[in-house]
Short mmCIF file of C-alpha atoms (C1' of nucleotides) in Angstrom, two decimals:
data_model
loop_
_atom_site.label_atom_id
_atom_site.label_comp_id
_atom_site.label_asym_id
_atom_site.label_seq_id
_atom_site.Cartn_x
_atom_site.Cartn_y
_atom_site.Cartn_z
CA UNK A 1 25.54 2.25 17.70
CA UNK A 2 25.49 -0.43 20.35
CA UNK A 3 28.91 -1.77 19.47
CA UNK A 4 30.14 -1.81 23.05
CA UNK A 5 30.45 -4.47 25.69
CA UNK A 6 26.95 -5.95 25.42
CA UNK A 7 26.03 -9.17 23.68
CA UNK A 8 25.13 -9.23 20.02
CA UNK A 9 21.51 -10.23 20.57
CA UNK A 10 21.24 -7.36 23.03
CA UNK A 11 22.59 -4.92 20.47
CA UNK A 12 20.18 -6.26 17.88
CA UNK A 13 17.19 -5.72 20.15
CA UNK A 14 18.25 -2.23 21.16
CA UNK A 15 18.94 -1.19 17.59
CA UNK A 16 15.56 -2.53 16.54
CA UNK A 17 13.87 -0.62 19.34
CA UNK A 18 15.44 2.62 18.15
CA UNK A 19 14.55 2.04 14.53
CA UNK A 20 10.99 0.99 15.26
CA UNK A 21 10.59 4.21 17.17
CA UNK A 22 12.13 6.35 14.45
CA UNK A 23 10.80 4.66 11.35
CA UNK A 24 8.13 2.12 12.32
CA UNK A 25 8.02 -1.52 11.27
CA UNK A 26 7.55 -1.19 7.51
CA UNK A 27 10.20 1.53 7.46
CA UNK A 28 12.78 -0.58 9.24
CA UNK A 29 14.90 -3.04 7.29
CA UNK A 30 17.07 -5.85 8.66
CA UNK A 31 19.98 -4.23 6.89
CA UNK A 32 19.54 -1.00 8.83
CA UNK A 33 19.26 -2.94 12.08
CA UNK A 34 22.43 -4.88 11.38
CA UNK A 35 24.37 -1.75 10.50
CA UNK A 36 23.30 0.00 13.68
CA UNK A 37 24.03 -3.06 15.80
CA UNK A 38 27.31 -3.60 13.99
CA UNK A 39 26.46 -7.23 13.32
CA UNK A 40 26.25 -9.52 10.31
CA UNK A 41 23.30 -11.28 8.76
CA UNK A 42 24.23 -14.57 10.38
CA UNK A 43 24.01 -13.19 13.91
CA UNK A 44 20.49 -11.98 13.42
CA UNK A 45 19.23 -15.25 11.96
CA UNK A 46 21.03 -17.20 14.64
CA UNK A 47 19.33 -15.38 17.51
CA UNK A 48 15.99 -14.68 15.85
CA UNK A 49 13.79 -16.36 13.29
CA UNK A 50 13.59 -13.20 11.17
CA UNK A 51 12.46 -9.63 11.16
CA UNK A 52 9.05 -10.22 12.81
CA UNK A 53 10.61 -12.27 15.61
CA UNK A 54 13.24 -9.65 16.35
CA UNK A 55 10.65 -6.89 16.20
CA UNK A 56 8.48 -8.77 18.67
CA UNK A 57 11.33 -8.97 21.17
CA UNK A 58 11.98 -5.26 20.72
CA UNK A 59 8.33 -4.27 21.07
CA UNK A 60 7.91 -6.39 24.20
CA UNK A 61 10.84 -4.72 25.84
CA UNK A 62 9.64 -1.25 24.95
CA UNK A 63 6.17 -2.08 26.23
CA UNK A 64 7.55 -3.33 29.53
CA UNK A 65 9.68 -0.24 29.95
CA UNK A 66 6.82 2.12 29.16
CA UNK A 67 4.57 0.41 31.66
CA UNK A 68 7.23 0.72 34.36
CA UNK A 69 7.73 4.42 33.67
CA UNK A 70 4.00 5.10 33.72
CA UNK A 71 3.52 3.16 36.92
CA UNK A 72 6.31 5.19 38.49
CA UNK A 73 4.21 8.33 38.01
CA UNK A 74 0.70 6.94 38.40
CA UNK A 75 1.60 4.97 41.51
CA UNK A 76 3.34 7.96 43.06
CA UNK A 77 2.10 10.27 45.81
CA UNK A 78 -0.68 12.79 45.46
CA UNK A 79 -4.42 12.93 44.92
CA UNK A 80 -5.89 11.24 41.84
CA UNK A 81 -5.97 14.57 39.96
CA UNK A 82 -2.38 15.27 40.89
CA UNK A 83 -1.23 11.86 39.70
CA UNK A 84 -3.02 12.23 36.36
CA UNK A 85 -1.55 15.68 36.04
CA UNK A 86 1.91 14.28 36.78
CA UNK A 87 1.37 11.66 34.08
CA UNK A 88 0.30 14.27 31.55
CA UNK A 89 3.18 16.59 32.39
CA UNK A 90 5.86 13.96 32.66
CA UNK A 91 8.97 14.64 30.65
CA UNK A 92 8.59 13.47 27.09
CA UNK A 93 10.54 13.55 23.88
CA UNK A 94 7.40 14.90 22.22
CA UNK A 95 8.62 15.10 18.63
CA UNK A 96 9.75 11.49 18.68
CA UNK A 97 6.22 10.39 19.50
CA UNK A 98 5.14 7.32 21.46
CA UNK A 99 7.19 4.21 20.66
CA UNK A 100 4.15 2.02 21.29
CA UNK A 101 1.37 4.22 19.96
CA UNK A 102 3.09 4.85 16.66
CA UNK A 103 3.02 1.13 15.91
CA UNK A 104 -0.78 1.28 15.62
CA UNK A 105 -0.30 3.17 12.35
CA UNK A 106 1.87 0.41 10.97
CA UNK A 107 -0.10 -1.81 8.57
CA UNK A 108 2.11 -4.87 9.12
CA UNK A 109 1.88 -4.56 12.91
CA UNK A 110 -1.90 -4.27 12.84
CA UNK A 111 -2.13 -7.17 10.40
CA UNK A 112 -0.21 -9.45 12.76
CA UNK A 113 -1.93 -10.76 15.87
CA UNK A 114 1.46 -11.41 17.48
CA UNK A 115 2.89 -7.96 16.92
CA UNK A 116 -0.29 -6.11 17.85
CA UNK A 117 -0.75 -8.02 21.11
CA UNK A 118 1.92 -6.24 23.20
CA UNK A 119 0.72 -2.88 21.84
CA UNK A 120 -2.87 -3.67 22.77
CA UNK A 121 -1.90 -4.93 26.21
CA UNK A 122 0.17 -1.87 27.04
CA UNK A 123 -2.47 0.63 26.00
CA UNK A 124 -5.20 -1.46 27.61
CA UNK A 125 -3.28 -1.59 30.85
CA UNK A 126 -2.75 2.17 30.83
CA UNK A 127 -6.44 2.78 30.20
CA UNK A 128 -7.40 0.53 33.09
CA UNK A 129 -4.84 2.07 35.40
CA UNK A 130 -6.01 5.59 34.62
CA UNK A 131 -9.66 4.57 34.89
CA UNK A 132 -9.06 3.21 38.38
CA UNK A 133 -7.45 6.47 39.43
CA UNK A 134 -10.37 8.48 38.08
CA UNK A 135 -12.83 6.26 39.95
CA UNK A 136 -10.74 6.78 43.07
CA UNK A 137 -10.98 10.51 42.59
CA UNK A 138 -14.69 10.25 42.11
CA UNK A 139 -15.23 8.41 45.38
CA UNK A 140 -13.09 10.97 47.12
CA UNK A 141 -15.17 13.73 45.58
CA UNK A 142 -12.24 15.20 43.65
CA UNK A 143 -13.98 14.41 40.37
CA UNK A 144 -17.64 14.89 39.60
CA UNK A 145 -19.95 11.93 39.92
CA UNK A 146 -21.15 12.37 36.36
CA UNK A 147 -17.73 11.40 35.00
CA UNK A 148 -17.01 7.85 33.89
CA UNK A 149 -13.63 6.34 34.73
CA UNK A 150 -13.10 4.48 31.47
CA UNK A 151 -14.22 7.46 29.41
CA UNK A 152 -12.01 9.99 31.17
CA UNK A 153 -9.10 7.56 31.05
CA UNK A 154 -9.60 7.18 27.31
CA UNK A 155 -9.76 10.92 26.85
CA UNK A 156 -6.55 11.39 28.84
CA UNK A 157 -4.66 8.74 26.89
CA UNK A 158 -6.04 9.97 23.58
CA UNK A 159 -4.96 13.53 24.38
CA UNK A 160 -1.40 12.30 24.88
CA UNK A 161 -1.36 10.11 21.79
CA UNK A 162 -3.05 12.76 19.70
CA UNK A 163 -0.79 15.42 21.12
CA UNK A 164 2.13 13.69 19.46
CA UNK A 165 0.30 13.91 16.14
CA UNK A 166 -0.29 17.66 16.49
CA UNK A 167 3.28 18.26 17.57
CA UNK A 168 4.82 16.26 14.75
CA UNK A 169 2.55 17.91 12.20
CA UNK A 170 3.70 21.37 13.23
CA UNK A 171 7.26 20.37 13.98
CA UNK A 172 7.01 21.80 17.48
CA UNK A 173 6.01 20.35 20.87
CA UNK A 174 3.90 23.42 21.62
CA UNK A 175 0.69 21.85 20.31
CA UNK A 176 1.19 18.84 22.56
CA UNK A 177 1.57 21.10 25.57
CA UNK A 178 -1.49 23.10 24.59
CA UNK A 179 -3.66 20.01 24.41
CA UNK A 180 -2.44 18.82 27.79
CA UNK A 181 -3.11 22.21 29.34
CA UNK A 182 -6.58 22.24 27.85
CA UNK A 183 -7.39 18.84 29.25
CA UNK A 184 -5.99 19.76 32.66
CA UNK A 185 -8.15 22.85 32.72
CA UNK A 186 -11.21 20.74 31.95
CA UNK A 187 -10.28 18.15 34.57
CA UNK A 188 -9.41 20.69 37.25
CA UNK A 189 -11.35 19.88 40.45
CA UNK A 190 -12.03 23.57 41.00
CA UNK A 191 -14.06 23.65 37.82
CA UNK A 192 -16.49 20.92 38.68
CA UNK A 193 -19.80 22.04 40.17
CA UNK A 194 -21.03 18.64 41.31
CA UNK A 195 -17.89 17.80 43.26
CA UNK A 196 -18.26 20.90 45.38
CA UNK A 197 -20.77 19.16 47.62
CA UNK A 198 -18.04 16.97 49.10
CA UNK A 199 -14.83 18.96 48.66
CA UNK A 200 -14.45 22.68 48.24
CA UNK A 201 -12.16 23.61 45.35
CA UNK A 202 -8.56 23.99 46.52
CA UNK A 203 -6.76 27.31 46.46
CA UNK A 204 -6.63 28.64 42.94
CA UNK A 205 -4.83 26.02 40.85
CA UNK A 206 -1.33 27.25 40.08
CA UNK A 207 -0.81 27.19 36.37
CA UNK A 208 1.86 24.64 35.53
CA UNK A 209 4.09 24.59 32.50
CA UNK A 210 4.94 21.27 30.88
CA UNK A 211 8.50 20.02 31.01
CA UNK A 212 8.66 19.14 27.34
CA UNK A 213 10.48 21.96 25.66
CA UNK A 214 12.47 19.93 23.19
CA UNK B 1 -9.48 -0.32 -8.81
CA UNK B 2 -10.08 2.95 -10.62
CA UNK B 3 -10.07 1.38 -14.06
CA UNK B 4 -13.23 3.09 -15.21
CA UNK B 5 -13.95 6.11 -17.28
CA UNK B 6 -11.61 8.54 -15.50
CA UNK B 7 -8.25 9.69 -16.74
CA UNK B 8 -5.09 7.81 -15.91
CA UNK B 9 -3.59 10.59 -13.82
CA UNK B 10 -6.87 10.71 -11.89
CA UNK B 11 -6.72 6.99 -11.20
CA UNK B 12 -3.13 7.32 -10.11
CA UNK B 13 -3.97 10.02 -7.59
CA UNK B 14 -6.99 8.17 -6.20
CA UNK B 15 -5.06 4.92 -5.88
CA UNK B 16 -2.28 6.75 -4.10
CA UNK B 17 -4.76 8.34 -1.71
CA UNK B 18 -6.12 4.96 -0.77
CA UNK B 19 -2.72 3.39 -0.29
CA UNK B 20 -1.35 6.30 1.72
CA UNK B 21 -4.32 5.93 4.03
CA UNK B 22 -3.97 2.17 4.37
CA UNK B 23 -0.20 1.80 4.44
CA UNK B 24 1.40 5.22 4.80
CA UNK B 25 4.12 6.66 2.61
CA UNK B 26 7.00 4.29 3.35
CA UNK B 27 4.62 1.35 3.09
CA UNK B 28 3.36 2.38 -0.34
CA UNK B 29 5.33 1.42 -3.45
CA UNK B 30 4.90 2.78 -6.96
CA UNK B 31 4.30 -0.77 -8.08
CA UNK B 32 1.31 -1.16 -5.76
CA UNK B 33 -0.08 2.17 -6.97
CA UNK B 34 0.25 1.18 -10.60
CA UNK B 35 -1.46 -2.15 -10.03
CA UNK B 36 -4.38 -0.52 -8.25
CA UNK B 37 -4.69 2.19 -10.89
CA UNK B 38 -4.29 -0.38 -13.64
CA UNK B 39 -1.57 1.69 -15.27
CA UNK B 40 1.97 1.14 -16.46
CA UNK B 41 5.24 2.63 -15.23
CA UNK B 42 5.36 5.04 -18.11
CA UNK B 43 2.05 6.68 -17.27
CA UNK B 44 3.15 7.49 -13.79
CA UNK B 45 6.46 9.01 -14.82
CA UNK B 46 4.78 10.90 -17.59
CA UNK B 47 2.28 12.63 -15.29
CA UNK B 48 4.45 12.89 -12.20
CA UNK B 49 8.12 13.30 -11.44
CA UNK B 50 8.17 10.27 -9.16
CA UNK B 51 6.74 8.85 -5.97
CA UNK B 52 7.10 12.03 -3.86
CA UNK B 53 5.45 14.16 -6.51
CA UNK B 54 2.49 11.82 -6.88
CA UNK B 55 2.16 11.51 -3.12
CA UNK B 56 2.10 15.28 -2.81
CA UNK B 57 -0.80 15.53 -5.25
CA UNK B 58 -2.65 12.81 -3.33
CA UNK B 59 -2.02 14.39 0.07
CA UNK B 60 -3.13 17.81 -1.13
CA UNK B 61 -6.40 16.43 -2.39
CA UNK B 62 -7.06 14.51 0.80
CA UNK B 63 -6.26 17.59 2.86
CA UNK B 64 -8.69 19.71 0.84
CA UNK B 65 -11.43 17.14 1.18
CA UNK B 66 -10.94 16.78 4.92
CA UNK B 67 -11.09 20.53 5.40
CA UNK B 68 -14.34 20.70 3.45
CA UNK B 69 -15.93 17.91 5.48
CA UNK B 70 -14.86 19.50 8.76
CA UNK B 71 -16.13 22.90 7.72
CA UNK B 72 -19.45 21.31 6.84
CA UNK B 73 -19.89 20.32 10.45
CA UNK B 74 -18.12 23.18 12.24
CA UNK B 75 -19.82 25.82 10.12
CA UNK B 76 -23.22 24.23 10.64
CA UNK B 77 -26.02 25.34 12.93
CA UNK B 78 -26.01 25.15 16.72
CA UNK B 79 -24.23 26.65 19.68
CA UNK B 80 -20.44 26.38 19.87
CA UNK B 81 -20.69 23.36 22.16
CA UNK B 82 -23.15 21.69 19.83
CA UNK B 83 -20.93 22.25 16.82
CA UNK B 84 -17.89 20.83 18.60
CA UNK B 85 -20.00 17.90 19.70
CA UNK B 86 -21.16 17.37 16.13
CA UNK B 87 -17.55 17.39 15.00
CA UNK B 88 -16.55 14.85 17.63
CA UNK B 89 -19.50 12.60 16.86
CA UNK B 90 -19.40 12.87 13.11
CA UNK B 91 -19.40 9.59 11.28
CA UNK B 92 -15.94 8.13 11.01
CA UNK B 93 -14.29 5.00 9.74
CA UNK B 94 -12.50 4.81 13.06
CA UNK B 95 -10.33 1.76 12.45
CA UNK B 96 -8.92 3.24 9.26
CA UNK B 97 -7.61 6.20 11.21
CA UNK B 98 -7.11 9.75 9.96
CA UNK B 99 -5.68 9.94 6.43
CA UNK B 100 -3.85 13.14 7.30
CA UNK B 101 -2.91 12.49 10.93
CA UNK B 102 -1.36 9.13 10.17
CA UNK B 103 1.15 10.78 7.88
CA UNK B 104 2.77 12.47 10.88
CA UNK B 105 4.09 9.05 11.90
CA UNK B 106 5.73 8.56 8.55
CA UNK B 107 9.46 9.29 8.73
CA UNK B 108 9.79 10.24 5.05
CA UNK B 109 6.84 12.63 5.23
CA UNK B 110 8.19 14.37 8.31
CA UNK B 111 11.65 14.53 6.76
CA UNK B 112 10.30 16.35 3.70
CA UNK B 113 9.27 19.99 3.99
CA UNK B 114 7.08 19.64 0.91
CA UNK B 115 5.15 16.60 2.06
CA UNK B 116 4.71 17.81 5.64
CA UNK B 117 3.40 21.23 4.59
CA UNK B 118 -0.16 20.18 3.59
CA UNK B 119 -0.40 18.04 6.73
CA UNK B 120 0.69 20.92 8.92
CA UNK B 121 -1.65 23.36 7.20
CA UNK B 122 -4.68 21.11 7.55
CA UNK B 123 -4.17 20.40 11.22
CA UNK B 124 -3.25 24.00 11.87
CA UNK B 125 -6.41 25.21 10.16
CA UNK B 126 -8.55 22.79 12.18
CA UNK B 127 -6.96 23.96 15.41
CA UNK B 128 -7.63 27.56 14.57
CA UNK B 129 -11.19 26.86 13.48
CA UNK B 130 -11.96 24.99 16.69
CA UNK B 131 -10.23 27.62 18.79
CA UNK B 132 -12.43 30.32 17.30
CA UNK B 133 -15.54 28.34 18.12
CA UNK B 134 -14.42 27.85 21.69
CA UNK B 135 -13.75 31.56 22.04
CA UNK B 136 -17.19 32.23 20.63
CA UNK B 137 -18.68 29.92 23.26
CA UNK B 138 -16.73 31.69 25.93
CA UNK B 139 -18.09 35.10 25.00
CA UNK B 140 -21.58 33.68 24.93
CA UNK B 141 -21.02 32.19 28.38
CA UNK B 142 -21.44 28.61 27.19
CA UNK B 143 -17.84 27.84 28.18
CA UNK B 144 -16.08 28.96 31.30
CA UNK B 145 -13.92 32.05 31.14
CA UNK B 146 -10.93 30.13 32.52
CA UNK B 147 -10.73 28.04 29.35
CA UNK B 148 -8.32 28.94 26.58
CA UNK B 149 -9.48 28.58 22.99
CA UNK B 150 -6.24 27.27 21.55
CA UNK B 151 -5.79 24.84 24.42
CA UNK B 152 -9.29 23.40 24.27
CA UNK B 153 -9.06 23.18 20.49
CA UNK B 154 -5.82 21.25 20.81
CA UNK B 155 -7.35 18.93 23.37
CA UNK B 156 -10.35 18.28 21.11
CA UNK B 157 -8.20 17.55 18.07
CA UNK B 158 -5.79 15.44 20.08
CA UNK B 159 -8.65 13.38 21.51
CA UNK B 160 -9.78 12.55 17.99
CA UNK B 161 -6.30 11.77 16.70
CA UNK B 162 -5.41 9.80 19.81
CA UNK B 163 -8.76 8.05 19.72
CA UNK B 164 -7.73 6.45 16.45
CA UNK B 165 -4.60 5.14 18.16
CA UNK B 166 -6.57 3.56 21.01
CA UNK B 167 -9.09 2.06 18.61
CA UNK B 168 -6.51 0.57 16.30
CA UNK B 169 -4.53 -0.82 19.22
CA UNK B 170 -7.56 -2.71 20.53
CA UNK B 171 -8.97 -3.51 17.12
CA UNK B 172 -12.30 -1.91 18.03
CA UNK B 173 -13.76 1.59 17.70
CA UNK B 174 -15.09 1.43 21.27
CA UNK B 175 -12.03 3.14 22.75
CA UNK B 176 -12.40 6.04 20.32
CA UNK B 177 -16.02 6.49 21.35
CA UNK B 178 -15.11 6.32 25.02
CA UNK B 179 -12.53 9.07 24.69
CA UNK B 180 -14.97 11.28 22.82
CA UNK B 181 -17.67 10.72 25.44
CA UNK B 182 -15.19 11.51 28.18
CA UNK B 183 -14.18 14.77 26.54
CA UNK B 184 -17.80 15.73 25.89
CA UNK B 185 -18.60 15.13 29.54
CA UNK B 186 -15.74 17.42 30.53
CA UNK B 187 -16.76 20.10 28.03
CA UNK B 188 -20.46 19.93 28.86
CA UNK B 189 -21.73 23.45 29.67
CA UNK B 190 -23.81 22.09 32.54
CA UNK B 191 -20.65 21.04 34.29
CA UNK B 192 -18.94 24.40 34.39
CA UNK B 193 -19.34 26.39 37.55
CA UNK B 194 -18.01 29.71 36.26
CA UNK B 195 -20.31 29.84 33.26
CA UNK B 196 -23.38 29.57 35.45
CA UNK B 197 -23.27 33.29 36.14
CA UNK B 198 -24.33 34.09 32.59
CA UNK B 199 -26.20 30.97 31.41
CA UNK B 200 -27.95 28.39 33.50
CA UNK B 201 -27.11 24.81 32.56
CA UNK B 202 -29.57 23.49 29.96
CA UNK B 203 -31.95 20.67 30.73
CA UNK B 204 -29.98 17.54 31.61
CA UNK B 205 -27.74 16.79 28.67
CA UNK B 206 -29.14 13.84 26.75
CA UNK B 207 -26.49 11.20 26.50
CA UNK B 208 -25.54 10.74 22.86
CA UNK B 209 -24.09 7.67 21.26
CA UNK B 210 -21.42 8.10 18.59
CA UNK B 211 -22.23 7.10 15.04
CA UNK B 212 -19.06 5.13 14.53
CA UNK B 213 -19.99 1.51 14.93
CA UNK B 214 -17.85 0.04 12.24
"C1'" DG C 1 0.08 9.21 -23.57
"C1'" DT C 2 1.06 4.53 -22.76
"C1'" DC C 3 3.73 0.51 -23.21
"C1'" DT C 4 7.78 -2.85 -22.28
"C1'" DA C 5 12.60 -3.46 -21.16
"C1'" DT C 6 16.09 -2.78 -18.30
"C1'" DA C 7 18.96 -0.69 -14.81
"C1'" DG C 8 21.17 -0.82 -10.12
"C1'" DC C 9 20.27 -1.50 -5.70
"C1'" DA C 10 17.83 -3.07 -1.34
"C1'" DC C 11 14.76 -6.42 0.51
"C1'" DG C 12 14.24 -10.59 3.61
"C1'" DA C 13 16.06 -15.03 3.93
"C1'" DT C 14 19.23 -19.25 3.41
"C1'" DA C 15 23.64 -21.91 3.10
"C1'" DG C 16 27.69 -23.20 4.55
"C1'" DA C 17 32.60 -21.98 5.89
"C1'" DC C 18 35.12 -20.88 10.04
"C1'" DG D 1 28.19 -17.58 17.38
"C1'" DT D 2 29.65 -15.02 13.56
"C1'" DC D 3 31.04 -14.42 8.97
"C1'" DT D 4 30.51 -14.03 3.70
"C1'" DA D 5 28.19 -15.61 -0.42
"C1'" DT D 6 24.21 -16.14 -2.74
"C1'" DC D 7 19.23 -16.42 -3.74
"C1'" DG D 8 14.90 -14.62 -5.80
"C1'" DT D 9 12.09 -10.73 -5.53
"C1'" DG D 10 10.72 -5.99 -5.38
"C1'" DC D 11 12.12 -1.25 -5.23
"C1'" DT D 12 12.42 3.46 -7.70
"C1'" DA D 13 13.74 5.19 -11.84
"C1'" DT D 14 15.18 5.65 -16.91
"C1'" DA D 15 15.10 4.60 -21.92
"C1'" DG D 16 13.07 4.17 -25.92
"C1'" DA D 17 9.49 1.81 -28.94
"C1'" DC D 18 4.77 2.58 -30.45
#
DNA sequence: GTCTATAGCACGATAGAC
DNA sequence: GTCTATCGTGCTATAGAC
């Protein structure tokens, strides 16, 4: 309940963000938003044109935030493999799923060009960012030359997005962690034959446990 | 519209299956089901206790069907790697997503033990089936000994489930295909150093294009 | 076994007072 | 800028005729 010292439109956006994450677009009603924001009908229709308009504002903010968080990890220190590993192992509320990715399963979001756009842009940006890092690793010899940046990037992102599905199906984040570990094992520089020409595999990769235990 | 020569309860279940796939549980109303099945309110409440009961019947049938289709590919001929590859490349209506996986994003499905159960069982079965195949490949030396069956299985399943997310976000199945190709490249027996002790890498892996072009 | 009628409530939006 | 009142529609479910 964002009934504190922030503006009403701010409370409306934040409440919508929460509900879109928890229940998706079709599962979120204006009434529920208003209750959570502790506001009346009039406030919502004063600040926004309706449910789609408010949802758009909420999705845009979530997208921006997610991009910033991802960049914080992907733009951090370390070799390409280490940065991808850091992205995969970053702390996550696994059972809540991805606030952006989940919207792709929402029929009304997919049906609307406007609502889908920020989702598409965010995921597209992430794919490109990861692809660049993979290419970087390839030039440096950390990844094999037979690997394609866009393809590996897609596999990495898909493992995360699909990991949420496995976790939510079983009601436990363990399946998410397993998938991430599997992908990391496959990506591990020490495993790749063709990269050995340029860089010898580092000392035996210490097995890392994911942070998501919630 | 299942208004042909099948029974009313059959039409109700089939209509519900379609709508759950297209719009999810919260996005599907009894009214929409009845219209598609060309049936009246009374028929539905005669054959089923209500929306959750009808949805359960629909989900169970979809789960059964999906298991059969998967087993058809995973239980087919070929080495473990080839069977996993066949599973990943099997024809899919990518933009429609997974009729079982999508339900994990539905708040009312996750909130209900009954509705989540068939989803959990199906995904759990697939994970186990894939894990067994990976272990098989490990014993045969097709996969490296450092790989874990459960982990690779989870990564494979997650890539598929997450691939749907990427595809639907961009409105094109290309991202799904890219992720699958990336994972196949990583899994490729020819790439694994540690497996070379037992089996030499086969002749250069012919690059395969996915069947999903819809 | 299927139909229509009706219930009570929530949906998304508008109007107009304050 | 926020409120309450009201709209017309659709939701999930029940009742009872045929």
